Coordinates of C-alpha atoms in Angstrom, one line a residue:
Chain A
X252 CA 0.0 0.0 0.0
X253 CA 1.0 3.7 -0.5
X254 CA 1.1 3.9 3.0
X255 CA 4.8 2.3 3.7
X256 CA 6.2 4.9 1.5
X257 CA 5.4 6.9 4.2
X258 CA 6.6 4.7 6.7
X259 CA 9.7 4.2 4.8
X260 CA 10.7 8.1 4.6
X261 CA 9.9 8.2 8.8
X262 CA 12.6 5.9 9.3
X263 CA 14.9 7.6 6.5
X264 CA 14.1 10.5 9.0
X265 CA 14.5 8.2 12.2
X266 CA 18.2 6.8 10.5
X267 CA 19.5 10.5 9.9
X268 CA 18.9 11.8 13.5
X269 CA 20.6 8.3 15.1
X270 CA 23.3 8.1 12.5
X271 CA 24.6 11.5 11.5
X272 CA 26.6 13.5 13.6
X273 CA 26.5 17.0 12.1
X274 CA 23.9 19.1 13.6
X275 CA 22.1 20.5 10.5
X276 CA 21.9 17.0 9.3
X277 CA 19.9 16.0 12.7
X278 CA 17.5 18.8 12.0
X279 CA 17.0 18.2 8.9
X280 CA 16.4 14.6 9.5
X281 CA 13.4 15.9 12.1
X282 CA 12.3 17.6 9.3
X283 CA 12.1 15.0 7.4
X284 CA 10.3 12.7 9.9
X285 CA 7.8 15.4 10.5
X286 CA 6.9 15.7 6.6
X287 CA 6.8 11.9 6.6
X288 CA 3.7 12.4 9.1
X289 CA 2.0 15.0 7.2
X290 CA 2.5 13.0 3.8
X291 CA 0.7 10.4 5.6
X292 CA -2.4 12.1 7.1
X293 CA -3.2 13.8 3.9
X294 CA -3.1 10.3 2.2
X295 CA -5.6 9.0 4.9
X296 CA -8.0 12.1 4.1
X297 CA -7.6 11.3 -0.3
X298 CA -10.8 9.3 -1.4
X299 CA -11.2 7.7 -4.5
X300 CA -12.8 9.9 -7.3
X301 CA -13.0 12.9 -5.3
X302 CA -12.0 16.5 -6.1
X303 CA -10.3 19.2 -4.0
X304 CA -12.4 20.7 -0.9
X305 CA -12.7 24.2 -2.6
X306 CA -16.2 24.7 -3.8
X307 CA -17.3 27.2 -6.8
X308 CA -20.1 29.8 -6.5
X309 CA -21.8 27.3 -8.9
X310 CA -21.4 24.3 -7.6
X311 CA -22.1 24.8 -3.4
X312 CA -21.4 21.2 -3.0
X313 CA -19.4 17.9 -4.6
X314 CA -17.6 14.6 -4.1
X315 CA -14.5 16.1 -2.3
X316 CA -11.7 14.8 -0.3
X317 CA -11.8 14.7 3.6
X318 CA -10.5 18.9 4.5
X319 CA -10.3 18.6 8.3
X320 CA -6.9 16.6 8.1
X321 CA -5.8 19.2 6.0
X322 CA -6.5 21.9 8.3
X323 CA -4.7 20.0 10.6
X324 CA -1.8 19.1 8.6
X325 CA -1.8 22.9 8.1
X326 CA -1.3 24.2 11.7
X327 CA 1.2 20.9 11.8
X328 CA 3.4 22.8 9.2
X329 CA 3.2 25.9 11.5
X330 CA 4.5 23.8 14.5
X331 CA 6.9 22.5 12.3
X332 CA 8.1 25.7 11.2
X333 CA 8.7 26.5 14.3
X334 CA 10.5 24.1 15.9
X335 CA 13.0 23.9 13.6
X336 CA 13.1 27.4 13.7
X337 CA 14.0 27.3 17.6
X338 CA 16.1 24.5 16.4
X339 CA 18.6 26.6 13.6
X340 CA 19.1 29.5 16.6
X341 CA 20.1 26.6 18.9
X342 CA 22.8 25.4 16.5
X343 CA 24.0 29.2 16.4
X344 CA 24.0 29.5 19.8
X345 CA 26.5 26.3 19.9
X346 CA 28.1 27.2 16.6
X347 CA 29.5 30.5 18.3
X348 CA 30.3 28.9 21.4
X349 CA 31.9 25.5 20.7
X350 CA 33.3 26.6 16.2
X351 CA 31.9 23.3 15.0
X352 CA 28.9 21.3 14.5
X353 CA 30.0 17.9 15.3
X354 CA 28.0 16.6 18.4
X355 CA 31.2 14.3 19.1
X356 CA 33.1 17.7 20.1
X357 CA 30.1 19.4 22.1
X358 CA 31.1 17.5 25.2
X359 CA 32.8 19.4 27.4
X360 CA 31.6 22.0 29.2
X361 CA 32.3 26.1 29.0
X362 CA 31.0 28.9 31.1
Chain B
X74 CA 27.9 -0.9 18.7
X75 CA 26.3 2.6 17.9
X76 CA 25.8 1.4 14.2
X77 CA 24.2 -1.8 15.5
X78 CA 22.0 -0.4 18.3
X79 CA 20.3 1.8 15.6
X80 CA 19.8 -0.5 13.6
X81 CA 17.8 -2.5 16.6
X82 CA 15.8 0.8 16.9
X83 CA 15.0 1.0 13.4
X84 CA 14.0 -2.4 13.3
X85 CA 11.8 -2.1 15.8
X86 CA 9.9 1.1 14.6
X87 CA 9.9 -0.1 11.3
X88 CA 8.0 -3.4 12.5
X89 CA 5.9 -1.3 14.9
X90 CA 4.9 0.2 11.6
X91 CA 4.7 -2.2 9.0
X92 CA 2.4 -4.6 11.3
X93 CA -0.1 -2.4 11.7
X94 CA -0.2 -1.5 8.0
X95 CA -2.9 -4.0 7.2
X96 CA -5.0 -2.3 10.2
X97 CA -5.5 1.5 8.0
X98 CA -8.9 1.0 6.3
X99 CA -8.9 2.5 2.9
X100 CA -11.6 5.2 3.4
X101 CA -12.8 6.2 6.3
X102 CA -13.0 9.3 8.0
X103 CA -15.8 11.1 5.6
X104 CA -18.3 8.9 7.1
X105 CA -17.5 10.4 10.8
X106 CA -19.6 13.1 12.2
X107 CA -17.2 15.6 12.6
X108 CA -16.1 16.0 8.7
X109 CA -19.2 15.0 7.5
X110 CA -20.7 18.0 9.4
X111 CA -17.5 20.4 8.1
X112 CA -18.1 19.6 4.4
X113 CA -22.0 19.6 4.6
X114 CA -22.2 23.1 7.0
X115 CA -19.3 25.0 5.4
X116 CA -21.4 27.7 2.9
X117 CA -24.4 27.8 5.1
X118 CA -22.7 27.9 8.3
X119 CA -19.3 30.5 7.5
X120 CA -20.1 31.8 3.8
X121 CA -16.9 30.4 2.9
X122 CA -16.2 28.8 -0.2
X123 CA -12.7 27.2 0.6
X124 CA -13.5 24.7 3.1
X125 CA -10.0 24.5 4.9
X126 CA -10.2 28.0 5.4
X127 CA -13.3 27.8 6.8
X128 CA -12.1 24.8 9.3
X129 CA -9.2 26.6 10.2
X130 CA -10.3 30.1 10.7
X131 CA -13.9 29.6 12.0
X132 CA -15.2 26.2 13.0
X133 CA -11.4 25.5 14.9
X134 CA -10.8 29.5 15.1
X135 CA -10.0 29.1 18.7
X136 CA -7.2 26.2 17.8
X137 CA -5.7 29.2 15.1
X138 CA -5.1 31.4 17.9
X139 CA -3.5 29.0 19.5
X140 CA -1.3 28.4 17.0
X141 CA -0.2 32.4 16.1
X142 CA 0.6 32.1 20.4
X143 CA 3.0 29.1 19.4
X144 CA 4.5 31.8 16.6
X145 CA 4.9 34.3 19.2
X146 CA 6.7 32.1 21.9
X147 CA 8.9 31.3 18.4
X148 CA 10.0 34.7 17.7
X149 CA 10.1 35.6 21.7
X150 CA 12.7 32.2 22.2
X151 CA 14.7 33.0 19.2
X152 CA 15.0 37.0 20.1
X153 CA 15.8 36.1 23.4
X154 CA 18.8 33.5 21.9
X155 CA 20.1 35.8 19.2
X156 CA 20.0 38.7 21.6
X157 CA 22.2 41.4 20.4
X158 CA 24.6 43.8 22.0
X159 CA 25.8 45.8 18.6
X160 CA 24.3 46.8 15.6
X161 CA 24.5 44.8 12.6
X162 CA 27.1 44.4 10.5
X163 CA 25.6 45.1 6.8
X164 CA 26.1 42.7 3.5
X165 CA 27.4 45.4 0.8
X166 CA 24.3 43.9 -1.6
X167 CA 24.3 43.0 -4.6
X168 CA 24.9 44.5 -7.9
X169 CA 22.9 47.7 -9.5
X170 CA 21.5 45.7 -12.0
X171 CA 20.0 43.2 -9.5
X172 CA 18.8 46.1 -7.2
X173 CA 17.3 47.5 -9.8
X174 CA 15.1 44.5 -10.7
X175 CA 14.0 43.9 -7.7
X176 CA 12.9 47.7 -6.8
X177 CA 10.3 47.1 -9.6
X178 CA 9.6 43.3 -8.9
X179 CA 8.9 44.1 -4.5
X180 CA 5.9 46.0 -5.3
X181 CA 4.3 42.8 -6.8
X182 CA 5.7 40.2 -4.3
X183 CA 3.7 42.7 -1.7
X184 CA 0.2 42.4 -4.3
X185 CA 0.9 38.9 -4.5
X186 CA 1.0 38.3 -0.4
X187 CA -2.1 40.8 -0.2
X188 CA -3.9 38.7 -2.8
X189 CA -3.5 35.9 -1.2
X190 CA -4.1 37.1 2.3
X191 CA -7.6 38.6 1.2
X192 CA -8.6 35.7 -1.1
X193 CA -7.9 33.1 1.4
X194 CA -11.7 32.0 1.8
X195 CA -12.6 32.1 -1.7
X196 CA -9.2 30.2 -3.4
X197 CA -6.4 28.4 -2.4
X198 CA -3.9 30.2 0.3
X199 CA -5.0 32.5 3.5
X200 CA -3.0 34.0 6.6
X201 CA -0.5 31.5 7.0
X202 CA 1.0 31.5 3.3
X203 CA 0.6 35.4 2.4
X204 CA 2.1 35.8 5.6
X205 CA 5.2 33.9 4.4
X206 CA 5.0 36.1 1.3
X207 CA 5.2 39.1 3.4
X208 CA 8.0 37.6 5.1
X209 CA 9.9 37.5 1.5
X210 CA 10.2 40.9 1.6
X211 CA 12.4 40.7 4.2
X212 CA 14.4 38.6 3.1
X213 CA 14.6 40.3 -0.6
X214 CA 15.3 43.7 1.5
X215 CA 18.3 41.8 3.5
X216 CA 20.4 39.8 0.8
X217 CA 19.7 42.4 -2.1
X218 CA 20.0 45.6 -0.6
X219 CA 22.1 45.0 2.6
X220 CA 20.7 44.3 6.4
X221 CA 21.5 48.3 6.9
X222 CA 18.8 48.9 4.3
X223 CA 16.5 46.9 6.4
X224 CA 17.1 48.6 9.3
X225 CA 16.3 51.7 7.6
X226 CA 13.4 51.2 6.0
X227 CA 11.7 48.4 7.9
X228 CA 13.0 48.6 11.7
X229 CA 12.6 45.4 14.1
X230 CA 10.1 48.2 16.5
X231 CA 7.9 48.4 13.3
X232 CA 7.9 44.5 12.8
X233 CA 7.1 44.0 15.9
X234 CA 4.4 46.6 16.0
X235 CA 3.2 45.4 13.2
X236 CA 2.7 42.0 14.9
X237 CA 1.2 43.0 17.7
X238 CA -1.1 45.0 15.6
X239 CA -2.3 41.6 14.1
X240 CA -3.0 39.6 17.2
X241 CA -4.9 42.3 18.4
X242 CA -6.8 42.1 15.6
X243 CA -7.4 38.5 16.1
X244 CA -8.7 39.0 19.3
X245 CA -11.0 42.1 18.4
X246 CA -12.5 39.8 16.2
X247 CA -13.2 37.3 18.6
X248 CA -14.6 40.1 21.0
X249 CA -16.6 41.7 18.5
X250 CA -18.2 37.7 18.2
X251 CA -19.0 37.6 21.8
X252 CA -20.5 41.0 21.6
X253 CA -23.0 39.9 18.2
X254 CA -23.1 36.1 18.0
X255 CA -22.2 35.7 22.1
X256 CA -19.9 33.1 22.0
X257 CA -15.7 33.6 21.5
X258 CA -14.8 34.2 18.1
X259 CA -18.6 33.9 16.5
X260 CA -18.8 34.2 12.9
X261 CA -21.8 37.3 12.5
X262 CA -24.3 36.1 10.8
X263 CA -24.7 39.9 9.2
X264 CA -21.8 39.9 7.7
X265 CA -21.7 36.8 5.7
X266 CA -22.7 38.5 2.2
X267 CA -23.1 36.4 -1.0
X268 CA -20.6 33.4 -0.9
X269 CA -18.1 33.7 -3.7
X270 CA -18.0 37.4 -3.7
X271 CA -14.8 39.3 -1.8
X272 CA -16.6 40.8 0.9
X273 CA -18.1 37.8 2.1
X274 CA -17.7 34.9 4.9
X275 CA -18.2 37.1 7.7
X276 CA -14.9 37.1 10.2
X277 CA -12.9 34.9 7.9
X278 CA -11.2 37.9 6.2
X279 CA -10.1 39.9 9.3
X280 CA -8.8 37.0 10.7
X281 CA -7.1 35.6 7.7
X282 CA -5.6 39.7 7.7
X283 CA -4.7 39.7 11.5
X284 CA -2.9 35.8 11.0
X285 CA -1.1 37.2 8.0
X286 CA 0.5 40.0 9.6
X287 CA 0.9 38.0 12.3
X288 CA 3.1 35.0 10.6
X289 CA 4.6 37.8 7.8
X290 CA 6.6 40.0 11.0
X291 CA 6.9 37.2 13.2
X292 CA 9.2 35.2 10.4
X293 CA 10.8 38.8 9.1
X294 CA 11.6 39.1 13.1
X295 CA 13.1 35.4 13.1
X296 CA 14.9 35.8 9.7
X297 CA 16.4 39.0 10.9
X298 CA 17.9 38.2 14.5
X299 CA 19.6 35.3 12.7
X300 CA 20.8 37.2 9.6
X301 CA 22.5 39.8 12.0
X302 CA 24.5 36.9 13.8
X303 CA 25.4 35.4 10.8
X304 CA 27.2 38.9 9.5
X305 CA 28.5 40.1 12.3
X306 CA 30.5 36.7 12.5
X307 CA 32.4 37.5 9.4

């Protein structure tokens, strides 16, 4: 089913943040994982045969697909957007105080 | 040992996943009550034509403000990270001929977000992606012109007040529903109009407005505290 695609790019995601040891390769790995998640619930709302949930002045109602996932998938984004926002200053933050990226050499601890 | 732990993890997720794959039923969520009611109610009940505008900004209003709060502890973290002590350090800009171009082209990335922002119940788009067009500006103003050109013409005060300016008109909207519907961000009945014209869909549009001036200076704020660190490192 189309579904394990989905599955199969979450643990692309899941593989990047345990594997990699750059810091801008973890977040984009959680990006990835959290696109995986939307891919997925929009695929639950699709129906077979149906049309987009935008309606027409002439035609007030037709076969569409399911819009409330979308809605949420759309606030999801937002979240998204955001954490990885809060994410990127992070890596600044520890860019400027520690000159590299690799987590292997963020160990030791400066006032 | 790392390399073999993970791939225990992955295993396990992926089997997690994968045995419960046969368990998704093909179609099933129109036939519950709460989409069912969305796509059946959504002209009568908002005036809306675009029904995930209509979700989003009046049946789960209250869930949108949420959100816009989640942008505003976003931009509050990330100001509060990037805190600066100096001024910025400007990028020279580009060349002429790019500066240029893009004095003429800005105008229309601004129609474009405005479009989008005010057609948000009729088409696709709405607060959340005009806003991100507004944010472009920004970001146009920064790497073509120079950050010193920024803080010029478009300073962080003005962002922010322009921010503030549209979660208060969020929340006027949903005061302005208690007062005429009496419940928290009430779509007026009186001001639905004819759906499918502009002015319709009662308090979609001035919340769709107040979210997209909301998202466009909360990401030109975010953008610009990191830009500045990023310059004054070189």
């Amino acid at each position: 089913m189309i579904y394990s695609m989905c599955f199969m790019l979450f643990l692309v995601g899941l593989y990047g943040v345990l594997i990699k040891r750059n810091i801008i390769k973890i977040i984009l790995s959680v990006g990835i994982m959290g696109y995986a998640i939307n891919l997925f619930l929009i695929l639950i709302a699709y129906q077979e045969g149906s049309d987009f949930p935008i309606l027409t002045p002439a035609e007030t109602s037709k076969a569409m697909v399911d819009p409330l996932p979308q809605a949420l998938v759309l606030t999801s984004i937002v979240i998204e957007l955001s954490t990885t926002a809060l994410l990127v200053a992070l890596a600044i933050k520890i860019y400027q105080r520690y000159h590299t990226f690799d987590i292997r050499k963020i160990r030791r601890l400066r006032g | 040992m790392k390399v073999f732990l993970t791939a225990i993890i992955l295993a396990f997720t992926g089997g997690a996943l994968f045995v419960n794959l046969g368990s998704i039923p093909d179609s099933f969520l129109l036939s519950h009550t709460a989409s069912r009611f969305y796509r059946e109610a959504v002209v009568t009940e908002t005036g809306a034509l675009n029904t995930v505008s209509a979700i989003l900004y009046d049946f789960r209003a209250f869930d949108s403000l949420g959100e816009s709060t989640v942008i505003f502890a976003t931009v509050s973290g990330i100001v509060l990270l990037l805190s600066r002590k100096t001024l910025p350090v400007s990028s020279a800009g580009l060349s002429l001929i790019v500066k240029r171009t893009f004095g003429i082209l800005t105008p229309f990335v601004f129609l474009l977000s405005v479009y989008i922002i005010l057609h948000g119940h009729l088409s696709p788009g709405g607060g959340f992606q005009g806003g991100v067009l507004l944010a472009v500006i920004t970001i146009i103003f920064c790497i073509i012109y120079g950050s010193s050109f920024d803080l010029s013409r478009y300073p962080p005060q003005r962002k922010t007040l322009i921010e503030t300016t549209g979660a208060l008109l969020f929340l006027g909207v949903g005061i302005i529903g208690i007062a005429l519907t009496g419940s928290f961000l009430g779509n007026p009945s009186a001001w639905r109009g004819v759906p499918g014209t502009l002015p319709s869909a009662g308090s979609i549009v001035p919340i769709n407005l107040g979210v997209g001036l909301k998202v466009g200076a909360g990401l030109a704020i975010i953008f610009y505290s990191m830009i500045q660190k990023t310059l004054k490192r070189q």
